[in-house]
C-alpha cells in the first residue's frame, strides 16, 4: 500500500487534553518513529499566521500544546486533524461539535479574539461519551460517541460499544 503524500490523523479531545495529546501508534510507527527527538513539531492553522512550536515527548505532544489549544479555544468534544506536511510541520484543522471545521470570526486573529469583549459565544449542544477500559488504554484506542443533535458518530474504528 502506498503511503499518502501528506499523511494525517485525527484526535477527539477528551478530558485532560490540555496537558497533552497522544499520537496514534500506527501513525507514529509509520511516520514519526526515528525522527529527531528534540526537534519540535511546528503546528499551523488557518486561524492564525502564527506557527506554534510543540515538544514531543515519546508519543505525546506536551510543551506548547496547551498554548495552542487555548489560542484556538479548543474544548472537550472537539476533534483536531493533523496533516503532516513534512519536516515535522503539521497543518491542524479543528472541528467543533457540529462536525464542521471551527470558523473563527477574524481569520489570522485567534488569541486577541478570545480576549475581546465582543468575542463570539459558542453553543455546545452536544454530548460526549467515552468508555475507558484497560484494553483500549493499552492499545491506544478509545470508544468515543459524539451525539450532536441526536446524530451518532462512532470514532476510532471500533464497531460497537460494550455494555
XYZ file of C-alpha atoms in Angstrom:
163
model
C 0.000 0.000 0.000
C 1.318 3.422 -0.962
C 1.932 5.961 1.805
C -0.073 9.188 1.351
C 1.995 12.265 0.456
C 0.585 14.202 3.388
C -0.378 11.573 5.949
C -2.814 12.678 8.602
C -4.576 11.561 11.762
C -7.387 12.875 13.931
C -7.856 13.077 17.679
C -11.077 13.642 19.615
C -10.304 15.923 22.542
C -11.089 14.160 25.809
C -10.982 15.499 29.367
C -7.412 16.450 30.263
C -6.435 17.168 26.641
C -4.767 20.481 27.601
C -1.873 18.624 29.256
C -1.001 16.714 26.096
C -2.294 14.724 23.166
C -1.108 11.230 22.236
C -0.081 10.498 18.663
C -1.832 7.338 17.408
C 0.513 4.346 17.496
C 0.107 3.421 13.800
C 0.794 6.994 12.645
C 3.770 7.270 14.981
C 5.244 3.950 13.804
C 4.869 4.767 10.103
C 5.738 8.472 10.015
C 7.393 9.718 13.226
C 9.375 6.985 14.970
C 13.083 7.578 14.467
C 12.645 11.305 13.817
C 14.897 13.640 15.749
C 13.588 13.547 19.326
C 14.340 17.131 20.319
C 13.011 18.647 17.103
C 9.769 20.485 17.930
C 6.668 19.984 15.873
C 5.501 23.113 14.095
C 1.736 23.485 14.127
C -0.071 25.899 11.874
C -3.736 26.505 11.218
C -5.952 28.662 9.031
C -6.975 30.638 12.134
C -3.628 32.373 12.580
C -0.424 33.269 10.793
C 1.460 32.139 13.891
C 3.406 28.881 13.857
C 3.234 27.086 17.194
C 6.213 25.016 18.348
C 5.197 21.986 20.383
C 7.540 19.481 22.008
C 7.019 15.747 21.530
C 7.831 13.522 24.492
C 7.624 9.936 23.274
C 4.261 9.730 21.509
C 2.752 12.717 23.315
C 2.712 16.399 22.338
C 3.303 18.313 25.566
C 5.085 21.662 25.979
C 3.416 24.287 23.811
C 0.288 22.163 23.209
C -1.708 23.883 25.972
C -0.955 27.310 24.471
C -2.067 26.088 21.032
C -5.355 24.724 22.420
C -6.088 27.888 24.404
C -5.344 30.182 21.466
C -7.717 28.128 19.289
C -10.377 27.885 22.031
C -10.420 24.092 21.745
C -12.814 22.242 24.045
C -13.736 18.745 25.123
C -15.569 17.068 22.249
C -13.758 18.980 19.518
C -11.775 16.955 17.007
C -8.449 18.026 15.530
C -6.959 16.720 12.308
C -3.174 16.806 11.977
C -1.897 16.768 8.378
C 1.853 16.099 8.146
C 3.371 18.432 5.570
C 6.931 17.174 6.073
C 9.884 18.059 8.305
C 7.668 17.876 11.441
C 5.356 20.650 10.158
C 1.645 19.905 10.656
C -1.415 21.760 9.451
C -4.030 21.414 12.211
C -7.734 21.726 11.448
C -10.072 21.873 14.453
C -13.655 20.643 14.147
C -16.347 21.608 16.648
C -19.347 19.658 17.957
C -21.235 20.309 14.704
C -18.618 18.098 12.982
C -17.671 21.084 10.806
C -14.407 22.964 10.960
C -14.413 25.751 13.528
C -14.941 29.118 11.890
C -13.122 31.987 13.570
C -14.706 35.409 13.119
C -11.493 37.147 12.091
C -9.012 34.963 10.190
C -5.425 35.387 11.374
C -6.559 36.671 14.806
C -7.127 33.948 17.346
C -5.832 34.966 20.785
C -6.961 38.572 20.516
C -10.486 37.393 19.691
C -10.634 35.292 22.845
C -9.712 38.349 24.929
C -12.067 40.819 23.237
C -15.272 41.991 24.903
C -17.231 41.201 21.752
C -15.775 37.701 21.447
C -18.272 35.318 19.875
C -20.116 32.876 22.054
C -20.235 29.221 21.175
C -23.153 26.864 21.575
C -22.100 23.397 22.625
C -25.349 21.477 22.327
C -23.864 18.004 22.307
C -22.962 15.049 24.435
C -19.563 13.394 24.530
C -19.302 9.855 25.848
C -16.068 7.911 26.155
C -15.610 4.459 27.632
C -12.159 3.939 29.106
C -11.050 0.355 29.702
C -7.636 -1.158 30.462
C -7.660 -2.710 26.970
C -8.312 0.467 24.990
C -5.784 2.360 27.103
C -3.153 -0.298 26.374
C -3.982 -0.356 22.651
C -4.299 3.469 22.463
C -7.870 3.136 21.231
C -10.910 4.806 22.651
C -14.590 4.274 22.059
C -15.936 7.765 21.635
C -19.504 8.558 20.722
C -20.323 12.142 19.783
C -24.015 12.963 19.748
C -24.668 16.393 18.170
C -28.435 16.861 17.846
C -29.083 13.108 18.121
C -26.818 12.244 15.168
C -24.455 9.490 16.213
C -20.829 9.283 15.136
C -18.550 6.405 16.131
C -14.825 7.126 16.130
C -11.617 5.109 16.254
C -12.753 2.268 14.017
C -14.384 0.251 16.776
C -17.588 -1.377 15.677
C -19.629 -1.456 18.879
C -19.867 -0.268 22.431
C -19.590 -2.929 25.083
C -22.253 -2.940 27.750
